[in-house]
PDB file of C-alpha atoms in Angstrom:
ATOM      1  CA  MET A 192      -4.516  28.253  -7.753  1.00 87.00           C
ATOM      2  CA  LYS A 193      -3.612  26.171 -11.422  1.00 95.00           C
ATOM      3  CA  MET A 194      -5.312  22.811 -11.765  1.00 97.00           C
ATOM      4  CA  TYR A 195      -4.494  20.326 -14.745  1.00 98.00           C
ATOM      5  CA  TYR A 196      -6.802  17.592 -15.832  1.00 98.00           C
ATOM      6  CA  ASN A 197      -6.814  14.825 -18.360  1.00 97.00           C
ATOM      7  CA  LYS A 198      -7.756  17.810 -21.188  1.00 97.00           C
ATOM      8  CA  ASP A 199      -4.503  19.684 -20.426  1.00 98.00           C
ATOM      9  CA  VAL A 200      -2.167  16.664 -20.909  1.00 97.00           C
ATOM     10  CA  ASP A 201      -0.077  15.955 -23.891  1.00 96.00           C
ATOM     11  CA  ALA A 202       0.246  12.084 -23.565  1.00 91.00           C
ATOM     12  CA  ASN A 203       2.618  12.023 -26.533  1.00 95.00           C
ATOM     13  CA  VAL A 204       5.397  13.670 -24.461  1.00 97.00           C
ATOM     14  CA  LEU A 205       6.159  10.216 -23.580  1.00 97.00           C
ATOM     15  CA  LYS A 206       5.723   8.100 -26.546  1.00 94.00           C
ATOM     16  CA  ASN A 207       8.675   5.997 -27.152  1.00 94.00           C
ATOM     17  CA  LYS A 208      10.320   6.925 -23.606  1.00 97.00           C
ATOM     18  CA  THR A 209      10.797   4.728 -20.823  1.00 98.00           C
ATOM     19  CA  VAL A 210       9.642   5.251 -17.346  1.00 98.00           C
ATOM     20  CA  ALA A 211      11.873   3.979 -14.983  1.00 98.00           C
ATOM     21  CA  VAL A 212      10.366   3.591 -11.357  1.00 98.00           C
ATOM     22  CA  ILE A 213      12.691   3.254  -8.653  1.00 98.00           C
ATOM     23  CA  GLY A 214      11.025   1.177  -6.031  1.00 97.00           C
ATOM     24  CA  TYR A 215       8.157  -1.226  -5.447  1.00 97.00           C
ATOM     25  CA  GLY A 216       6.434  -0.505  -2.276  1.00 95.00           C
ATOM     26  CA  SER A 217       2.985   0.971  -1.457  1.00 95.00           C
ATOM     27  CA  GLN A 218       3.573   3.963  -4.268  1.00 97.00           C
ATOM     28  CA  GLY A 219       6.053   2.234  -6.317  1.00 97.00           C
ATOM     29  CA  LEU A 220       3.754  -0.681  -6.867  1.00 97.00           C
ATOM     30  CA  ALA A 221       0.783   1.621  -7.132  1.00 98.00           C
ATOM     31  CA  GLN A 222       2.237   4.062  -9.775  1.00 98.00           C
ATOM     32  CA  SER A 223       4.242   1.723 -11.578  1.00 98.00           C
ATOM     33  CA  ARG A 224       1.028  -0.609 -12.612  1.00 98.00           C
ATOM     34  CA  ASN A 225      -1.048   1.977 -13.008  1.00 98.00           C
ATOM     35  CA  MET A 226       1.188   3.419 -15.471  1.00 98.00           C
ATOM     36  CA  ALA A 227       2.043   0.094 -17.386  1.00 98.00           C
ATOM     37  CA  ASP A 228      -1.804  -0.438 -17.585  1.00 97.00           C
ATOM     38  CA  SER A 229      -2.374   3.112 -19.199  1.00 97.00           C
ATOM     39  CA  GLY A 230       0.156   1.969 -21.967  1.00 97.00           C
ATOM     40  CA  LEU A 231       3.436   3.626 -20.750  1.00 98.00           C
ATOM     41  CA  ASN A 232       6.478   1.746 -21.274  1.00 98.00           C
ATOM     42  CA  VAL A 233       7.320   0.787 -17.484  1.00 98.00           C
ATOM     43  CA  VAL A 234      10.429  -0.686 -15.874  1.00 98.00           C
ATOM     44  CA  VAL A 235      10.987  -1.213 -12.278  1.00 98.00           C
ATOM     45  CA  GLY A 236      14.256  -0.811 -10.798  1.00 98.00           C
ATOM     46  CA  LEU A 237      15.049  -2.826  -7.402  1.00 97.00           C
ATOM     47  CA  ARG A 238      17.662  -4.195  -5.300  1.00 90.00           C
ATOM     48  CA  LYS A 239      18.683  -7.772  -7.043  1.00 85.00           C
ATOM     49  CA  ASN A 240      16.824 -10.616  -5.108  1.00 79.00           C
ATOM     50  CA  GLY A 241      15.408  -8.160  -2.845  1.00 79.00           C
ATOM     51  CA  ASN A 242      11.590  -8.595  -1.533  1.00 83.00           C
ATOM     52  CA  SER A 243       9.835  -6.900  -4.060  1.00 93.00           C
ATOM     53  CA  TRP A 244      11.857  -8.673  -6.883  1.00 94.00           C
ATOM     54  CA  LYS A 245       9.220 -11.587  -6.979  1.00 92.00           C
ATOM     55  CA  ALA A 246       6.372  -9.501  -6.590  1.00 94.00           C
ATOM     56  CA  ALA A 247       6.903  -6.901  -9.016  1.00 96.00           C
ATOM     57  CA  SER A 248       7.773  -9.970 -11.917  1.00 94.00           C
ATOM     58  CA  ASP A 249       4.770 -12.050 -11.087  1.00 93.00           C
ATOM     59  CA  ALA A 250       2.576  -8.754 -11.397  1.00 95.00           C
ATOM     60  CA  GLY A 251       4.101  -8.875 -15.073  1.00 96.00           C
ATOM     61  CA  MET A 252       6.234  -5.905 -14.816  1.00 97.00           C
ATOM     62  CA  ASP A 253       9.704  -5.688 -16.332  1.00 97.00           C
ATOM     63  CA  VAL A 254      11.962  -5.835 -13.482  1.00 97.00           C
ATOM     64  CA  MET A 255      15.897  -5.352 -13.249  1.00 97.00           C
ATOM     65  CA  SER A 256      18.176  -3.691 -11.342  1.00 97.00           C
ATOM     66  CA  VAL A 257      18.320  -0.366 -10.025  1.00 97.00           C
ATOM     67  CA  GLU A 258      21.215   0.792 -12.498  1.00 97.00           C
ATOM     68  CA  ASP A 259      19.768  -1.121 -15.447  1.00 98.00           C
ATOM     69  CA  ALA A 260      16.804   0.533 -14.894  1.00 98.00           C
ATOM     70  CA  ALA A 261      18.128   4.300 -14.481  1.00 98.00           C
ATOM     71  CA  GLU A 262      20.401   3.472 -17.483  1.00 98.00           C
ATOM     72  CA  GLN A 263      17.330   2.576 -19.721  1.00 97.00           C
ATOM     73  CA  GLY A 264      14.627   5.290 -18.370  1.00 98.00           C
ATOM     74  CA  ASP A 265      14.401   8.489 -20.060  1.00 98.00           C
ATOM     75  CA  VAL A 266      12.458   9.403 -16.862  1.00 98.00           C
ATOM     76  CA  VAL A 267      13.967   7.973 -13.441  1.00 98.00           C
ATOM     77  CA  HIS A 268      11.130   8.138 -11.085  1.00 98.00           C
ATOM     78  CA  VAL A 269      12.242   7.492  -7.502  1.00 98.00           C
ATOM     79  CA  LEU A 270       9.698   6.060  -5.171  1.00 98.00           C
ATOM     80  CA  ILE A 271      12.194   4.540  -2.511  1.00 97.00           C
ATOM     81  CA  PRO A 272      12.158   5.623   1.216  1.00 95.00           C
ATOM     82  CA  ASP A 273      13.451   9.249   1.627  1.00 96.00           C
ATOM     83  CA  GLU A 274      16.228   8.421   3.819  1.00 95.00           C
ATOM     84  CA  ILE A 275      18.118   6.164   1.394  1.00 96.00           C
ATOM     85  CA  GLN A 276      17.332   8.220  -1.947  1.00 97.00           C
ATOM     86  CA  GLY A 277      20.251  10.256  -1.623  1.00 96.00           C
ATOM     87  CA  LYS A 278      22.771   7.033  -1.285  1.00 96.00           C
ATOM     88  CA  VAL A 279      20.835   5.086  -4.058  1.00 97.00           C
ATOM     89  CA  TYR A 280      21.234   8.055  -6.102  1.00 98.00           C
ATOM     90  CA  GLU A 281      24.682   8.371  -5.980  1.00 97.00           C
ATOM     91  CA  THR A 282      26.010   4.667  -6.294  1.00 97.00           C
ATOM     92  CA  SER A 283      23.223   3.481  -8.606  1.00 97.00           C
ATOM     93  CA  ILE A 284      21.370   6.293 -10.899  1.00 98.00           C
ATOM     94  CA  LYS A 285      23.742   9.459 -11.005  1.00 97.00           C
ATOM     95  CA  ASP A 286      26.175   8.356 -13.528  1.00 97.00           C
ATOM     96  CA  LYS A 287      23.396   6.694 -15.668  1.00 97.00           C
ATOM     97  CA  LEU A 288      21.632  10.114 -16.162  1.00 98.00           C
ATOM     98  CA  GLU A 289      22.195  11.280 -19.476  1.00 97.00           C
ATOM     99  CA  GLU A 290      21.483  14.946 -20.933  1.00 97.00           C
ATOM    100  CA  GLY A 291      17.536  15.687 -21.598  1.00 97.00           C
ATOM    101  CA  ASN A 292      16.669  12.855 -19.086  1.00 98.00           C
ATOM    102  CA  THR A 293      14.203  13.390 -16.370  1.00 98.00           C
ATOM    103  CA  ILE A 294      14.377  12.595 -12.702  1.00 98.00           C
ATOM    104  CA  SER A 295      11.386  12.527 -11.052  1.00 98.00           C
ATOM    105  CA  PHE A 296       9.900  12.130  -7.324  1.00 98.00           C
ATOM    106  CA  SER A 297       6.790  11.891  -5.363  1.00 98.00           C
ATOM    107  CA  HIS A 298       8.033  13.988  -2.367  1.00 96.00           C
ATOM    108  CA  GLY A 299      10.413  16.809  -2.794  1.00 97.00           C
ATOM    109  CA  TYR A 300      12.431  16.263   0.389  1.00 97.00           C
ATOM    110  CA  ASN A 301      15.788  15.146  -1.163  1.00 97.00           C
ATOM    111  CA  ILE A 302      15.672  17.836  -3.703  1.00 98.00           C
ATOM    112  CA  HIS A 303      14.814  20.766  -1.724  1.00 98.00           C
ATOM    113  CA  TYR A 304      17.300  19.967   1.315  1.00 97.00           C
ATOM    114  CA  GLY A 305      19.811  19.330  -1.287  1.00 96.00           C
ATOM    115  CA  TYR A 306      20.803  15.466  -0.559  1.00 97.00           C
ATOM    116  CA  ILE A 307      20.559  14.889  -4.487  1.00 98.00           C
ATOM    117  CA  LYS A 308      21.819  17.509  -6.732  1.00 97.00           C
ATOM    118  CA  PRO A 309      21.389  16.091 -10.524  1.00 98.00           C
ATOM    119  CA  ALA A 310      23.561  18.049 -13.112  1.00 97.00           C
ATOM    120  CA  GLU A 311      22.045  20.849 -14.835  1.00 97.00           C
ATOM    121  CA  ASN A 312      21.021  19.420 -17.970  1.00 98.00           C
ATOM    122  CA  ILE A 313      18.586  17.121 -16.263  1.00 98.00           C
ATOM    123  CA  ASN A 314      15.058  18.063 -15.812  1.00 98.00           C
ATOM    124  CA  ILE A 315      13.559  17.641 -12.154  1.00 98.00           C
ATOM    125  CA  THR A 316      10.246  17.139 -11.609  1.00 98.00           C
ATOM    126  CA  MET A 317       7.594  15.939  -8.841  1.00 98.00           C
ATOM    127  CA  ILE A 318       4.104  13.879  -9.649  1.00 98.00           C
ATOM    128  CA  ALA A 319       2.828  13.200  -6.124  1.00 97.00           C
ATOM    129  CA  PRO A 320      -0.535  11.403  -5.491  1.00 97.00           C
ATOM    130  CA  LYS A 321      -2.416  12.836  -2.490  1.00 95.00           C
ATOM    131  CA  GLY A 322      -3.325   9.175  -1.174  1.00 91.00           C
ATOM    132  CA  PRO A 323      -1.470   6.113   0.044  1.00 93.00           C
ATOM    133  CA  GLY A 324      -0.618   3.555  -2.471  1.00 96.00           C
ATOM    134  CA  SER A 325      -3.297   1.172  -1.975  1.00 95.00           C
ATOM    135  CA  MET A 326      -6.033   3.970  -2.653  1.00 96.00           C
ATOM    136  CA  VAL A 327      -3.805   5.049  -5.739  1.00 97.00           C
ATOM    137  CA  ARG A 328      -4.466   1.781  -7.308  1.00 97.00           C
ATOM    138  CA  GLN A 329      -7.698   1.022  -5.996  1.00 97.00           C
ATOM    139  CA  GLN A 330      -9.243   4.330  -7.422  1.00 96.00           C
ATOM    140  CA  TYR A 331      -7.542   3.458 -11.084  1.00 97.00           C
ATOM    141  CA  LEU A 332      -8.976   0.006 -11.138  1.00 97.00           C
ATOM    142  CA  GLU A 333     -12.322   1.896 -10.067  1.00 96.00           C
ATOM    143  CA  GLY A 334     -11.755   3.983 -13.297  1.00 96.00           C
ATOM    144  CA  PHE A 335     -11.167   7.331 -11.170  1.00 94.00           C
ATOM    145  CA  GLY A 336      -8.074   8.549  -9.448  1.00 95.00           C
ATOM    146  CA  VAL A 337      -6.656  10.436  -6.341  1.00 96.00           C
ATOM    147  CA  PRO A 338      -6.015  14.132  -6.836  1.00 97.00           C
ATOM    148  CA  GLY A 339      -2.138  14.994  -6.955  1.00 97.00           C
ATOM    149  CA  LEU A 340       0.518  17.679  -7.112  1.00 98.00           C
ATOM    150  CA  VAL A 341       2.793  18.594  -9.924  1.00 98.00           C
ATOM    151  CA  ALA A 342       5.946  20.600  -9.753  1.00 98.00           C
ATOM    152  CA  VAL A 343       9.208  21.383 -11.865  1.00 98.00           C
ATOM    153  CA  GLU A 344      12.371  22.363 -10.193  1.00 98.00           C
ATOM    154  CA  ARG A 345      14.027  22.299 -13.366  1.00 98.00           C
ATOM    155  CA  ASP A 346      12.996  22.492 -16.881  1.00 98.00           C
ATOM    156  CA  ALA A 347      16.289  21.878 -19.043  1.00 98.00           C
ATOM    157  CA  THR A 348      14.542  20.438 -21.894  1.00 97.00           C
ATOM    158  CA  GLY A 349      11.365  22.900 -22.358  1.00 97.00           C
ATOM    159  CA  ASP A 350       8.944  20.202 -21.611  1.00 97.00           C
ATOM    160  CA  ALA A 351       9.247  18.879 -18.074  1.00 98.00           C
ATOM    161  CA  LEU A 352       5.799  20.103 -17.195  1.00 98.00           C
ATOM    162  CA  LYS A 353       4.316  18.279 -20.078  1.00 98.00           C
ATOM    163  CA  ILE A 354       6.547  15.167 -19.212  1.00 98.00           C
ATOM    164  CA  ALA A 355       5.238  15.313 -15.531  1.00 98.00           C
ATOM    165  CA  LEU A 356       1.656  15.662 -16.368  1.00 98.00           C
ATOM    166  CA  ALA A 357       1.787  12.686 -18.862  1.00 98.00           C
ATOM    167  CA  MET A 358       3.013  10.559 -15.993  1.00 98.00           C
ATOM    168  CA  GLY A 359       0.125  11.922 -13.685  1.00 98.00           C
ATOM    169  CA  GLN A 360      -2.040  11.085 -16.482  1.00 98.00           C
ATOM    170  CA  GLY A 361      -0.765   7.252 -16.555  1.00 98.00           C
ATOM    171  CA  ALA A 362      -1.021   7.067 -12.619  1.00 98.00           C
ATOM    172  CA  GLY A 363      -4.967   8.363 -13.006  1.00 97.00           C
ATOM    173  CA  LEU A 364      -4.453  11.306 -11.370  1.00 98.00           C
ATOM    174  CA  THR A 365      -5.433  14.080 -13.795  1.00 98.00           C
ATOM    175  CA  LYS A 366      -8.657  12.505 -13.663  1.00 97.00           C
ATOM    176  CA  ALA A 367      -8.921  13.901 -10.068  1.00 96.00           C
ATOM    177  CA  GLY A 368      -7.018  16.955 -10.953  1.00 97.00           C
ATOM    178  CA  VAL A 369      -3.564  17.624 -10.277  1.00 98.00           C
ATOM    179  CA  LEU A 370      -2.359  21.084  -8.517  1.00 98.00           C
ATOM    180  CA  GLU A 371       0.627  22.863  -9.446  1.00 98.00           C
ATOM    181  CA  THR A 372       3.028  23.625  -6.467  1.00 98.00           C
ATOM    182  CA  THR A 373       6.732  23.922  -6.045  1.00 98.00           C
ATOM    183  CA  PHE A 374       9.408  21.607  -4.538  1.00 98.00           C
ATOM    184  CA  LYS A 375       9.756  23.781  -1.284  1.00 98.00           C
ATOM    185  CA  GLU A 376       6.101  24.362  -0.641  1.00 98.00           C
ATOM    186  CA  GLU A 377       5.194  20.437  -1.024  1.00 97.00           C
ATOM    187  CA  THR A 378       8.042  19.474   1.112  1.00 97.00           C
ATOM    188  CA  GLU A 379       7.528  21.891   4.019  1.00 98.00           C
ATOM    189  CA  THR A 380       3.785  21.600   4.062  1.00 97.00           C
ATOM    190  CA  ASP A 381       4.030  17.868   3.697  1.00 96.00           C
ATOM    191  CA  LEU A 382       6.439  17.356   6.737  1.00 97.00           C
ATOM    192  CA  PHE A 383       4.362  20.081   8.723  1.00 98.00           C
ATOM    193  CA  GLY A 384       1.070  18.228   7.905  1.00 97.00           C
ATOM    194  CA  GLU A 385       2.557  14.704   9.033  1.00 96.00           C
ATOM    195  CA  GLN A 386       4.083  15.859  12.164  1.00 97.00           C
ATOM    196  CA  ALA A 387       1.663  18.520  13.642  1.00 97.00           C
ATOM    197  CA  VAL A 388      -1.575  17.197  12.227  1.00 97.00           C
ATOM    198  CA  LEU A 389      -2.218  14.215  10.182  1.00 95.00           C
ATOM    199  CA  CYS A 390       0.420  11.725  12.265  1.00 95.00           C
ATOM    200  CA  GLY A 391       1.927  13.188  15.400  1.00 96.00           C
ATOM    201  CA  GLY A 392      -0.878  15.663  16.289  1.00 97.00           C
ATOM    202  CA  VAL A 393      -3.774  13.162  15.703  1.00 97.00           C
ATOM    203  CA  THR A 394      -2.450  10.289  17.491  1.00 97.00           C
ATOM    204  CA  GLY A 395      -1.147  12.462  20.201  1.00 97.00           C
ATOM    205  CA  LEU A 396      -4.540  14.222  20.794  1.00 97.00           C
ATOM    206  CA  ILE A 397      -6.227  10.698  20.874  1.00 97.00           C
ATOM    207  CA  ASN A 398      -4.135   8.930  23.187  1.00 97.00           C
ATOM    208  CA  ALA A 399      -4.216  11.980  25.511  1.00 97.00           C
ATOM    209  CA  GLY A 400      -7.805  11.943  25.337  1.00 97.00           C
ATOM    210  CA  PHE A 401      -8.194   8.088  25.843  1.00 97.00           C
ATOM    211  CA  GLN A 402      -5.452   8.322  28.822  1.00 97.00           C
ATOM    212  CA  THR A 403      -7.832  11.279  30.324  1.00 98.00           C
ATOM    213  CA  LEU A 404     -11.085   9.155  30.351  1.00 98.00           C
ATOM    214  CA  VAL A 405      -9.473   5.664  31.630  1.00 98.00           C
ATOM    215  CA  GLU A 406      -7.332   7.648  34.478  1.00 98.00           C
ATOM    216  CA  ALA A 407     -10.798   8.995  35.437  1.00 98.00           C
ATOM    217  CA  GLY A 408     -12.264   5.339  36.000  1.00 97.00           C
ATOM    218  CA  TYR A 409     -13.672   4.909  32.837  1.00 97.00           C
ATOM    219  CA  GLN A 410     -13.801   1.699  31.075  1.00 97.00           C
ATOM    220  CA  PRO A 411     -10.696   1.499  28.464  1.00 96.00           C
ATOM    221  CA  GLU A 412     -12.795  -0.233  25.733  1.00 96.00           C
ATOM    222  CA  ILE A 413     -15.537   3.035  26.275  1.00 97.00           C
ATOM    223  CA  ALA A 414     -12.668   5.137  26.141  1.00 97.00           C
ATOM    224  CA  TYR A 415     -11.284   3.796  22.626  1.00 96.00           C
ATOM    225  CA  PHE A 416     -14.611   3.979  21.162  1.00 96.00           C
ATOM    226  CA  GLU A 417     -15.221   7.728  22.019  1.00 96.00           C
ATOM    227  CA  THR A 418     -11.807   8.803  21.523  1.00 96.00           C
ATOM    228  CA  CYS A 419     -10.223   6.700  18.781  1.00 96.00           C
ATOM    229  CA  HIS A 420     -13.100   4.482  17.035  1.00 95.00           C
ATOM    230  CA  GLU A 421     -15.372   7.501  16.138  1.00 95.00           C
ATOM    231  CA  MET A 422     -12.483   9.596  14.934  1.00 95.00           C
ATOM    232  CA  LYS A 423     -12.622   7.654  11.526  1.00 92.00           C
ATOM    233  CA  LEU A 424     -16.394   8.655  11.302  1.00 93.00           C
ATOM    234  CA  ILE A 425     -15.840  12.661  11.651  1.00 96.00           C
ATOM    235  CA  VAL A 426     -12.994  12.715   9.487  1.00 96.00           C
ATOM    236  CA  ASP A 427     -14.805  11.198   6.743  1.00 95.00           C
ATOM    237  CA  LEU A 428     -17.762  13.812   7.036  1.00 95.00           C
ATOM    238  CA  ILE A 429     -15.255  16.307   7.045  1.00 96.00           C
ATOM    239  CA  TYR A 430     -13.340  14.890   4.138  1.00 92.00           C
ATOM    240  CA  LYS A 431     -16.800  14.713   2.030  1.00 92.00           C
ATOM    241  CA  LYS A 432     -18.685  17.774   3.200  1.00 94.00           C
ATOM    242  CA  GLY A 433     -16.162  20.518   5.250  1.00 96.00           C
ATOM    243  CA  PHE A 434     -16.230  21.410   8.521  1.00 96.00           C
ATOM    244  CA  GLY A 435     -19.831  23.011   8.251  1.00 94.00           C
ATOM    245  CA  ASN A 436     -21.655  20.198   6.924  1.00 93.00           C
ATOM    246  CA  MET A 437     -19.914  17.808   9.507  1.00 95.00           C
ATOM    247  CA  TRP A 438     -21.229  20.215  12.259  1.00 96.00           C
ATOM    248  CA  HIS A 439     -24.673  20.031  10.627  1.00 95.00           C
ATOM    249  CA  ASP A 440     -24.461  16.094  10.476  1.00 95.00           C
ATOM    250  CA  VAL A 441     -23.621  15.470  14.146  1.00 95.00           C
ATOM    251  CA  SER A 442     -25.785  16.583  17.241  1.00 95.00           C
ATOM    252  CA  ASN A 443     -26.333  20.128  18.392  1.00 97.00           C
ATOM    253  CA  THR A 444     -24.916  18.901  21.735  1.00 97.00           C
ATOM    254  CA  ALA A 445     -21.419  17.931  19.630  1.00 96.00           C
ATOM    255  CA  GLU A 446     -21.628  21.196  17.754  1.00 96.00           C
ATOM    256  CA  PHE A 447     -21.968  23.592  20.583  1.00 96.00           C
ATOM    257  CA  GLY A 448     -19.592  21.442  22.785  1.00 97.00           C
ATOM    258  CA  GLY A 449     -16.898  21.200  19.915  1.00 96.00           C
ATOM    259  CA  LEU A 450     -17.081  24.731  19.008  1.00 97.00           C
ATOM    260  CA  ALA A 451     -16.865  25.905  22.580  1.00 97.00           C
ATOM    261  CA  ILE A 452     -14.499  24.095  23.952  1.00 96.00           C
ATOM    262  CA  ARG A 453     -11.516  23.312  20.907  1.00 96.00           C
ATOM    263  CA  ASP A 454      -9.933  26.742  21.531  1.00 96.00           C
ATOM    264  CA  ARG A 455      -9.302  25.118  25.165  1.00 97.00           C
ATOM    265  CA  ILE A 456      -7.677  22.062  23.595  1.00 96.00           C
ATOM    266  CA  VAL A 457      -5.826  23.550  20.979  1.00 96.00           C
ATOM    267  CA  THR A 458      -4.592  26.955  22.853  1.00 97.00           C
ATOM    268  CA  ASP A 459      -1.992  29.885  21.466  1.00 97.00           C
ATOM    269  CA  GLU A 460       0.610  27.716  23.507  1.00 97.00           C
ATOM    270  CA  THR A 461      -0.298  25.120  20.914  1.00 97.00           C
ATOM    271  CA  ARG A 462      -0.201  27.563  17.891  1.00 97.00           C
ATOM    272  CA  LYS A 463       2.972  28.508  18.964  1.00 98.00           C
ATOM    273  CA  GLU A 464       4.731  25.144  19.342  1.00 97.00           C
ATOM    274  CA  MET A 465       3.218  24.496  15.813  1.00 97.00           C
ATOM    275  CA  LYS A 466       5.139  27.611  14.238  1.00 98.00           C
ATOM    276  CA  GLN A 467       8.318  26.500  16.010  1.00 98.00           C
ATOM    277  CA  VAL A 468       7.758  22.845  14.227  1.00 98.00           C
ATOM    278  CA  LEU A 469       7.431  24.930  10.772  1.00 98.00           C
ATOM    279  CA  LYS A 470      10.296  26.962  11.367  1.00 98.00           C
ATOM    280  CA  GLU A 471      12.422  23.863  12.212  1.00 98.00           C
ATOM    281  CA  ILE A 472      11.339  22.199   8.860  1.00 98.00           C
ATOM    282  CA  GLN A 473      11.795  25.384   6.935  1.00 98.00           C
ATOM    283  CA  THR A 474      15.684  25.889   8.264  1.00 97.00           C
ATOM    284  CA  GLY A 475      16.419  22.324   7.852  1.00 96.00           C
ATOM    285  CA  GLU A 476      16.957  21.375  11.462  1.00 97.00           C
ATOM    286  CA  PHE A 477      14.541  18.621  11.154  1.00 97.00           C
ATOM    287  CA  THR A 478      15.951  17.187   8.275  1.00 96.00           C
ATOM    288  CA  LYS A 479      19.721  17.111   9.904  1.00 95.00           C
ATOM    289  CA  GLU A 480      18.086  15.344  12.986  1.00 96.00           C
ATOM    290  CA  PHE A 481      16.610  12.832  10.696  1.00 95.00           C
ATOM    291  CA  ALA A 482      19.809  12.054   8.825  1.00 94.00           C
ATOM    292  CA  THR A 483      21.660  12.090  12.230  1.00 96.00           C
ATOM    293  CA  GLU A 484      19.183   9.603  13.126  1.00 96.00           C
ATOM    294  CA  ASN A 485      19.335   7.151  10.319  1.00 93.00           C
ATOM    295  CA  ASN A 486      23.639   7.571   9.926  1.00 93.00           C
ATOM    296  CA  ALA A 487      23.157   6.262  13.687  1.00 95.00           C
ATOM    297  CA  GLY A 488      20.830   3.158  12.971  1.00 95.00           C
ATOM    298  CA  ALA A 489      17.691   4.822  13.825  1.00 94.00           C
ATOM    299  CA  PRO A 490      17.988   4.457  17.721  1.00 96.00           C
ATOM    300  CA  MET A 491      15.388   6.687  18.877  1.00 96.00           C
ATOM    301  CA  LEU A 492      12.743   5.570  16.176  1.00 96.00           C
ATOM    302  CA  ASN A 493      13.153   2.388  17.083  1.00 95.00           C
ATOM    303  CA  SER A 494      12.665   3.344  20.952  1.00 97.00           C
ATOM    304  CA  LEU A 495       9.675   5.484  19.865  1.00 96.00           C
ATOM    305  CA  ARG A 496       7.970   2.343  17.912  1.00 95.00           C
ATOM    306  CA  ARG A 497       8.704   0.213  20.964  1.00 96.00           C
ATOM    307  CA  ILE A 498       7.029   2.485  23.402  1.00 96.00           C
ATOM    308  CA  GLU A 499       4.123   3.185  20.891  1.00 95.00           C
ATOM    309  CA  ASP A 500       3.400  -0.401  20.683  1.00 95.00           C
ATOM    310  CA  ASP A 501       3.264  -0.850  24.275  1.00 95.00           C
ATOM    311  CA  LEU A 502       0.610   1.875  24.556  1.00 96.00           C
ATOM    312  CA  GLN A 503      -2.634   0.914  26.524  1.00 96.00           C
ATOM    313  CA  ILE A 504      -4.894   2.405  23.542  1.00 96.00           C
ATOM    314  CA  GLU A 505      -3.112  -0.209  21.064  1.00 95.00           C
ATOM    315  CA  LYS A 506      -3.792  -3.155  23.203  1.00 94.00           C
ATOM    316  CA  VAL A 507      -7.362  -2.366  23.946  1.00 95.00           C
ATOM    317  CA  GLY A 508      -7.792  -1.039  20.341  1.00 94.00           C
ATOM    318  CA  ALA A 509      -6.355  -4.536  18.879  1.00 92.00           C
ATOM    319  CA  LYS A 510      -8.678  -6.331  21.121  1.00 92.00           C
ATOM    320  CA  LEU A 511     -11.691  -4.575  20.189  1.00 91.00           C
ATOM    321  CA  ARG A 512     -10.961  -4.425  16.567  1.00 91.00           C
ATOM    322  CA  LYS A 513     -10.931  -8.191  16.437  1.00 90.00           C
ATOM    323  CA  ALA A 514     -13.990  -8.602  18.619  1.00 90.00           C
ATOM    324  CA  CYS A 515     -15.985  -6.270  16.427  1.00 87.00           C
ATOM    325  CA  GLY A 516     -15.051  -7.852  12.991  1.00 85.00           C
ATOM    326  CA  LEU A 517     -12.781  -4.933  12.108  1.00 80.00           C
ATOM    327  CA  GLN A 518      -9.198  -6.692  12.235  1.00 70.00           C
ATOM    328  CA  LYS A 519      -8.662  -9.978  11.350  1.00 62.00           C
ATOM    329  CA  GLU A 520      -6.678 -12.336  13.667  1.00 54.00           C
ATOM    330  CA  ASP A 521      -2.858 -12.726  12.823  1.00 48.00           C
TER     331      ASP A 521
END
């Protein structure tokens, strides 16, 4: 394991260089503003007259078209959604890159699966915060930072890692620590984590538990508290202290029940399916499916969103969060 901190960064590598951040969503906003506040020369490339143009401009950022930003940037940091990066690269970035430039990402998806193929004389790097954009910005403003990942897919200039680390410092990540990885490792583990554990796995488990209680005749509100609301409390304990200290903080009843029962929930069949999910990510089967979905206008995703919005747990949760003051009225 190789970790980098502020002391390992050569900030001078970006002196007199321009970082062009493409996109101003959650990560684009946070990273561009953090880097600008750190003294880096940052421009933001956006679709002309798009929704983010005024917001970025009002925040004091130097805003211009994607084409102009890519032309100005010595480093082009692409932070738009995965599914449109390839098209935007081909139409607005590719021809603006010059020998010795760096193209940078916060997720290796499009490089790893070959949707973006920069010329051989271009550095390919990654600096990836391990936290949502809102937290990246908040932690920076509080004088700290979230941890991150750094990777170099191609070092055409001999200083690609230094460039990526200097960007990480500008975003506040090297205060917490940046772990070295590869585009392959970051991409495949990130997709697996999202699908099998963090997003798909967790929501599937919560909803299954909720429905089990409701179908057994318990109040939906009680079921929500026990399967969803308290999830954050447990995850926060694990985040801060690990499994062992989480078990120490809960009751002996919870500890015994949890340890004795969990392998009946996450079974050998579950682990077998996880391995299949990982295989589909490794072979590119998932990314092909995702590309087909987006080329068709995302009909399955839109359908799944409608189904999710109509879940009983969503309706009960929205009501309870408002009643408890956790969610403001629309």
